[in-house]
Amino acid sequence: MQSLLEHLVVLTVLHICPLHAAIGSTPVISLVEDTRYGFKVSCVSRGWYPKPDLQWTDGRGAVLTAESETREEQDGEGLYTVRSYLRTPEPEGGQISCVIKYGEDQGELRSSAKIIAGQSIPSLPGWQVSNILLSAVFISLLLLIGISLGIWRRCVWRRYKIRPVRLV
């Protein structure tokens, strides 16, 4: 019975003790959007304590963080998830890096991605998409009307052209 009590005390102490440090996951970079105006990329890293700093850099090492939007979320265990979005034209050298800096000694985890312009499907502005859809509907209606008139004309032509002959 005493060992069960000891385990309960240890569990209670572990639950009460604050989390000193937790090194999270390697940052994951994803391409969110590719347009003719540039790129939108995201970087996500989970499981951090205390809250880390996130930085974006290009191929030359220039910091791009001023052009980004970063959010931190804390889960039920007190660990942080850091999520950042960056809009940029094609980066210098086509490379972009997401750097997570953590701890007092500013250790870092880094992920890099090579972004090559024109490798993904270009997206169209909304007005171009609606014009394409309206054109497709208009052409479909014209085809439907043309086919219907052709069938109607053929039926009328047969009604008057072919008449049964009576033999007396």
XYZ file of N, CA and C in Angstrom:
504
model
N 0.812 -1.188 0.000
C 0.000 0.000 0.000
C 0.858 1.255 0.000
N 2.003 1.158 0.626
C 2.883 2.313 0.710
C 3.425 2.689 -0.669
N 3.721 1.726 -1.522
C 4.268 2.034 -2.851
C 3.239 2.786 -3.702
N 1.971 2.473 -3.569
C 0.931 3.190 -4.301
C 0.879 4.647 -3.857
N 1.002 4.893 -2.563
C 1.019 6.252 -2.033
C 2.238 7.017 -2.546
N 3.397 6.369 -2.584
C 4.604 7.007 -3.105
C 4.411 7.411 -4.566
N 3.808 6.537 -5.374
C 3.567 6.837 -6.785
C 2.632 8.027 -6.946
N 1.612 8.087 -6.090
C 0.696 9.212 -6.158
C 1.396 10.518 -5.814
N 2.271 10.493 -4.830
C 3.016 11.694 -4.443
C 3.927 12.121 -5.581
N 4.611 11.181 -6.204
C 5.505 11.490 -7.320
C 4.704 12.070 -8.485
N 3.566 11.485 -8.789
C 2.734 11.997 -9.870
C 2.259 13.408 -9.580
N 1.879 13.671 -8.329
C 1.429 14.998 -7.960
C 2.562 16.003 -8.097
N 3.738 15.660 -7.662
C 4.878 16.559 -7.758
C 5.202 16.831 -9.221
N 5.165 15.822 -10.062
C 5.449 16.012 -11.481
C 4.417 16.933 -12.127
N 3.187 16.818 -11.714
C 2.141 17.644 -12.309
C 2.257 19.106 -11.886
N 2.701 19.342 -10.653
C 2.785 20.696 -10.130
C 4.035 21.416 -10.630
N 5.130 20.708 -10.809
C 6.383 21.336 -11.223
C 6.213 22.012 -12.574
N 6.654 23.274 -12.676
C 6.534 23.963 -13.962
C 7.495 23.374 -14.992
N 7.133 23.520 -16.246
C 7.946 23.040 -17.346
C 9.121 23.998 -17.523
N 10.347 23.484 -17.476
C 11.523 24.355 -17.598
C 11.845 24.653 -19.055
N 11.898 23.627 -19.878
C 12.208 23.848 -21.298
C 11.772 22.629 -22.098
N 11.288 22.884 -23.292
C 10.950 21.811 -24.219
C 11.331 22.280 -25.612
N 12.141 21.490 -26.279
C 12.539 21.825 -27.646
C 11.521 21.188 -28.571
N 10.924 22.004 -29.422
C 9.844 21.560 -30.289
C 10.318 20.880 -31.563
N 9.392 20.755 -32.479
C 9.648 20.058 -33.733
C 10.396 20.944 -34.721
N 11.042 20.298 -35.668
C 11.698 21.021 -36.756
C 10.628 21.779 -37.525
N 10.879 23.035 -37.886
C 9.861 23.799 -38.610
C 9.556 23.180 -39.971
N 8.275 23.221 -40.343
C 7.824 22.683 -41.628
C 7.356 23.840 -42.501
N 7.961 23.976 -43.680
C 7.605 25.044 -44.619
C 6.678 24.468 -45.681
N 5.593 25.193 -45.959
C 4.635 24.770 -46.993
C 4.311 25.947 -47.897
N 4.124 25.658 -49.165
C 3.687 26.684 -50.116
C 2.175 26.774 -50.033
N 1.655 27.924 -49.636
C 0.219 28.123 -49.470
C -0.391 28.631 -50.764
N 0.293 29.555 -51.427
C -0.257 30.208 -52.611
C 0.884 30.625 -53.540
N 0.681 30.434 -54.838
C 1.663 30.853 -55.837
C 0.916 31.631 -56.906
N 1.165 32.925 -56.990
C 0.511 33.759 -57.997
C 1.588 34.444 -58.812
N 1.165 35.166 -59.820
C 2.149 35.870 -60.630
C 2.755 37.048 -59.866
N 2.171 37.400 -58.718
C 2.673 38.503 -57.907
C 3.649 38.050 -56.829
N 3.745 36.762 -56.594
C 4.659 36.262 -55.574
C 4.129 35.011 -54.908
N 4.666 34.728 -53.743
C 4.360 33.498 -53.028
C 3.848 33.810 -51.629
N 3.049 32.876 -51.093
C 2.682 32.915 -49.687
C 3.087 31.556 -49.133
N 3.994 31.572 -48.166
C 4.478 30.336 -47.569
C 4.154 30.345 -46.078
N 4.059 29.143 -45.506
C 3.800 29.037 -44.072
C 4.907 28.216 -43.425
N 5.086 28.456 -42.142
C 6.057 27.705 -41.346
C 5.378 27.360 -40.026
N 5.428 26.078 -39.633
C 4.786 25.632 -38.397
C 5.773 24.772 -37.610
N 5.838 25.030 -36.299
C 6.644 24.212 -35.392
C 5.867 24.066 -34.093
N 5.851 22.841 -33.538
C 5.027 22.540 -32.357
C 5.883 22.050 -31.183
N 5.335 22.217 -29.981
C 5.920 21.601 -28.790
C 7.020 22.400 -28.118
N 6.907 23.719 -28.052
C 7.955 24.579 -27.490
C 7.590 25.103 -26.109
N 8.609 25.214 -25.249
C 8.497 25.954 -24.007
C 9.887 26.398 -23.615
N 10.107 27.632 -23.316
C 9.205 28.769 -23.450
C 8.976 29.121 -24.920
N 8.205 30.160 -25.121
C 7.841 30.591 -26.468
C 9.114 30.960 -27.251
N 9.302 30.351 -28.445
C 10.498 30.655 -29.246
C 10.263 31.865 -30.153
N 11.331 32.341 -30.779
C 11.236 33.390 -31.795
C 11.328 32.733 -33.164
N 10.576 33.257 -34.119
C 10.597 32.721 -35.486
C 11.081 33.821 -36.421
N 11.969 33.463 -37.336
C 12.507 34.409 -38.307
C 12.466 33.794 -39.688
N 12.193 34.616 -40.691
C 12.292 34.204 -42.095
C 13.548 34.844 -42.677
N 14.292 34.082 -43.483
C 15.448 34.644 -44.185
C 15.423 34.188 -45.634
N 16.085 34.966 -46.507
C 16.192 34.559 -47.910
C 17.528 33.846 -48.134
N 17.868 33.569 -49.380
C 19.079 32.827 -49.715
C 20.360 33.529 -49.306
N 20.337 34.844 -49.170
C 21.527 35.605 -48.760
C 21.624 35.723 -47.246
N 20.577 35.314 -46.535
C 20.558 35.444 -45.084
C 19.875 36.709 -44.609
N 19.332 37.495 -45.537
C 18.625 38.727 -45.158
C 17.318 38.371 -44.459
N 17.027 39.059 -43.368
C 15.823 38.784 -42.572
C 14.600 39.357 -43.279
N 13.553 38.519 -43.409
C 12.301 38.904 -44.072
C 11.136 38.966 -43.090
N 11.401 38.871 -41.807
C 10.350 38.743 -40.797
C 9.386 39.926 -40.785
N 9.821 41.113 -41.169
C 8.945 42.291 -41.156
C 7.756 42.117 -42.096
N 7.904 41.280 -43.124
C 6.836 41.059 -44.103
C 5.964 39.864 -43.737
N 6.089 39.347 -42.516
C 5.364 38.131 -42.132
C 4.325 38.407 -41.052
N 3.494 37.411 -40.846
C 2.467 37.437 -39.794
C 2.674 36.182 -38.954
N 2.952 36.337 -37.657
C 3.275 35.200 -36.794
C 2.297 35.135 -35.630
N 1.863 33.889 -35.313
C 0.971 33.653 -34.169
C 1.531 32.532 -33.321
N 1.343 32.648 -32.018
C 1.709 31.594 -31.084
C 0.441 31.122 -30.390
N 0.310 29.809 -30.244
C -0.831 29.230 -29.534
C -0.289 28.309 -28.455
N -0.910 28.342 -27.272
C -0.475 27.484 -26.177
C -1.521 26.401 -25.963
N -1.067 25.134 -25.894
C -2.006 24.031 -25.703
C -2.245 23.785 -24.214
N -3.008 22.769 -23.892
C -3.368 22.461 -22.510
C -2.186 22.065 -21.639
N -1.104 21.592 -22.247
C 0.082 21.189 -21.484
C 1.072 22.337 -21.317
N 0.734 23.520 -21.836
C 1.616 24.670 -21.698
C 2.643 24.799 -22.811
N 2.577 23.923 -23.812
C 3.533 23.968 -24.921
C 3.013 24.890 -26.025
N 3.932 25.548 -26.705
C 3.575 26.518 -27.734
C 3.705 25.924 -29.133
N 2.777 26.327 -29.998
C 2.866 26.089 -31.434
C 3.062 27.444 -32.079
N 4.086 27.553 -32.915
C 4.374 28.805 -33.601
C 4.019 28.610 -35.067
N 3.245 29.563 -35.612
C 2.778 29.490 -37.002
C 3.000 30.860 -37.626
N 3.636 30.868 -38.806
C 3.928 32.135 -39.460
C 3.636 32.034 -40.954
N 3.167 33.148 -41.507
C 2.902 33.246 -42.949
C 3.739 34.389 -43.505
N 4.304 34.169 -44.683
C 5.139 35.182 -45.328
C 4.717 35.331 -46.777
N 4.436 36.579 -47.184
C 4.178 36.891 -48.600
C 5.435 37.539 -49.143
N 5.912 37.016 -50.268
C 7.144 37.541 -50.831
C 7.175 37.307 -52.339
N 7.818 38.211 -53.090
C 8.093 37.884 -54.479
C 9.137 36.757 -54.478
N 9.560 36.313 -55.640
C 10.538 35.222 -55.665
C 11.756 35.636 -54.841
N 12.098 34.830 -53.808
C 13.195 35.214 -52.924
C 14.548 35.162 -53.637
N 15.510 35.883 -53.084
C 16.869 35.921 -53.624
C 17.434 34.503 -53.677
N 17.843 34.083 -54.854
C 18.390 32.737 -55.017
C 17.330 31.658 -55.001
N 16.054 32.048 -54.900
C 14.968 31.068 -54.891
C 14.860 30.291 -53.595
N 15.649 30.641 -52.579
C 15.628 29.896 -51.329
C 15.045 30.747 -50.217
N 14.302 30.079 -49.351
C 13.715 30.747 -48.200
C 13.909 29.828 -47.000
N 14.182 30.414 -45.834
C 14.408 29.618 -44.625
C 13.524 30.116 -43.497
N 13.063 29.167 -42.698
C 12.315 29.460 -41.477
C 13.224 29.052 -40.326
N 13.565 30.000 -39.452
C 14.512 29.760 -38.364
C 13.787 29.943 -37.035
N 13.854 28.909 -36.191
C 13.289 28.983 -34.844
C 14.452 29.186 -33.888
N 14.434 30.303 -33.142
C 15.477 30.584 -32.145
C 14.861 30.370 -30.768
N 15.598 29.644 -29.909
C 15.046 29.295 -28.600
C 16.126 29.349 -27.528
N 15.673 29.504 -26.313
C 16.554 29.461 -25.146
C 17.389 30.718 -24.989
N 18.063 30.785 -23.832
C 18.895 31.943 -23.531
C 20.114 32.027 -24.438
N 20.637 30.869 -24.842
C 21.822 30.872 -25.708
C 21.453 31.002 -27.182
N 20.147 31.188 -27.464
C 19.635 31.383 -28.833
C 20.049 30.251 -29.785
N 19.844 28.996 -29.318
C 20.008 27.862 -30.218
C 18.993 27.990 -31.337
N 19.210 27.300 -32.446
C 18.241 27.447 -33.535
C 18.006 26.144 -34.284
N 16.790 26.014 -34.771
C 16.389 24.959 -35.705
C 16.023 25.664 -36.996
N 16.469 25.124 -38.118
C 16.261 25.799 -39.396
C 15.717 24.809 -40.418
N 14.740 25.291 -41.207
C 14.264 24.546 -42.374
C 14.361 25.480 -43.568
N 14.764 24.940 -44.697
C 14.873 25.745 -45.908
C 14.096 25.082 -47.029
N 13.637 25.908 -47.948
C 12.904 25.396 -49.115
C 13.353 26.176 -50.339
N 13.423 25.481 -51.450
C 13.766 26.109 -52.725
C 12.460 26.401 -53.442
N 12.246 27.654 -53.786
C 11.029 28.054 -54.479
C 11.406 28.481 -55.885
N 10.821 27.790 -56.860
C 11.119 28.097 -58.256
C 9.863 28.670 -58.886
N 9.964 29.878 -59.420
C 8.803 30.557 -60.014
C 8.280 29.765 -61.206
N 6.955 29.726 -61.311
C 6.314 29.108 -62.470
C 6.204 27.603 -62.405
N 6.548 26.983 -61.292
C 6.486 25.534 -61.189
C 5.121 25.027 -60.752
N 4.283 25.902 -60.274
C 2.951 25.473 -59.868
C 1.914 26.095 -60.789
N 0.682 25.660 -60.647
C -0.390 26.146 -61.501
C -0.678 27.601 -61.155
N -0.637 28.501 -62.126
C -0.908 29.899 -61.804
C -2.371 30.091 -61.445
N -2.620 30.927 -60.477
C -4.003 31.206 -60.120
C -4.461 32.451 -60.855
N -5.736 32.516 -61.138
C -6.313 33.627 -61.879
C -7.087 34.536 -60.943
N -7.117 35.835 -61.234
C -7.978 36.719 -60.452
C -9.440 36.321 -60.609
N -10.265 36.671 -59.625
C -11.669 36.271 -59.607
C -12.449 36.693 -60.838
N -12.201 37.907 -61.369
C -12.972 38.361 -62.528
C -12.648 37.524 -63.759
N -11.435 37.025 -63.887
C -11.102 36.178 -65.036
C -11.803 34.827 -64.924
N -11.856 34.285 -63.728
C -12.539 33.005 -63.523
C -14.019 33.145 -63.856
N -14.660 34.230 -63.392
C -16.089 34.410 -63.679
C -16.321 34.624 -65.174
N -15.441 35.332 -65.870
C -15.588 35.500 -67.321
C -15.470 34.178 -68.049
N -14.550 33.335 -67.633
C -14.394 32.020 -68.261
C -15.636 31.175 -68.034
N -16.169 31.179 -66.812
C -17.375 30.400 -66.514
C -18.587 30.913 -67.295
N -18.763 32.239 -67.369
C -19.880 32.802 -68.135
C -19.753 32.466 -69.620
N -18.556 32.506 -70.150
C -18.352 32.147 -71.557
C -18.702 30.686 -71.806
N -18.306 29.812 -70.902
C -18.619 28.391 -71.050
C -20.130 28.153 -71.009
N -20.829 28.834 -70.108
C -22.288 28.692 -70.026
C -22.945 29.223 -71.297
N -22.490 30.363 -71.804
C -23.051 30.952 -73.013
C -22.855 30.036 -74.224
N -21.674 29.488 -74.373
C -21.397 28.571 -75.488
C -22.237 27.311 -75.356
N -22.403 26.791 -74.150
C -23.241 25.603 -73.935
C -24.691 25.886 -74.311
N -25.199 27.050 -73.952
C -26.570 27.409 -74.320
C -26.732 27.513 -75.836
N -25.770 28.124 -76.499
C -25.828 28.217 -77.963
C -25.840 26.842 -78.606
N -24.999 25.945 -78.120
C -24.984 24.574 -78.652
C -26.316 23.869 -78.415
N -26.874 24.028 -77.240
C -28.157 23.399 -76.913
C -29.273 23.932 -77.812
N -29.293 25.242 -78.041
C -30.306 25.835 -78.926
C -30.109 25.347 -80.353
N -28.872 25.279 -80.820
C -28.594 24.803 -82.179
C -29.018 23.361 -82.377
N -28.720 22.511 -81.440
C -29.107 21.097 -81.544
C -30.627 20.960 -81.510
N -31.278 21.720 -80.619
C -32.745 21.663 -80.531
C -33.393 22.124 -81.838
N -32.907 23.200 -82.425
C -33.456 23.673 -83.704
C -33.237 22.655 -84.812
N -32.080 22.014 -84.824
C -31.808 20.985 -85.829
C -32.772 19.812 -85.722
N -33.015 19.360 -84.502
C -33.952 18.235 -84.296
C -35.363 18.662 -84.671
N -35.782 19.848 -84.273
C -37.126 20.332 -84.595
C -37.302 20.449 -86.108
N -36.320 20.995 -86.795
C -36.411 21.163 -88.247
C -36.504 19.816 -88.954
N -35.744 18.852 -88.474
C -35.771 17.529 -89.080
C -37.154 16.883 -88.903
N -37.755 17.048 -87.712
C -39.086 16.481 -87.459
C -40.133 17.134 -88.368
N -40.063 18.456 -88.503
C -41.006 19.168 -89.364
C -40.816 18.740 -90.817
N -39.599 18.610 -91.261
C -39.303 18.225 -92.635
C -39.852 16.836 -92.929
N -39.698 15.915 -91.998
C -40.208 14.560 -92.199
C -41.732 14.539 -92.238
N -42.368 15.391 -91.429
C -43.819 15.390 -91.370
C -44.406 15.802 -92.718
N -43.821 16.757 -93.367
C -44.381 17.247 -94.632
C -43.793 16.531 -95.834
N -42.635 16.013 -95.755
C -41.978 15.402 -96.902
C -42.421 13.969 -97.117
N -42.545 13.219 -96.069
C -42.874 11.795 -96.213
C -44.352 11.612 -95.859
N -45.131 11.242 -96.849
C -46.553 11.004 -96.634
C -46.871 9.579 -97.113
N -47.697 8.931 -96.367
C -48.033 7.570 -96.802
C -48.846 7.605 -98.119
N -48.539 6.698 -98.972
C -49.228 6.611 -100.271
C -50.293 5.522 -100.143
N -51.542 5.848 -100.653
C -52.635 4.885 -100.593
C -52.811 4.249 -101.960
N -52.862 3.004 -101.938
C -53.098 2.269 -103.177
C -54.588 1.955 -103.264
N -55.169 2.305 -104.379
C -56.594 2.068 -104.543
C -56.849 0.832 -105.341
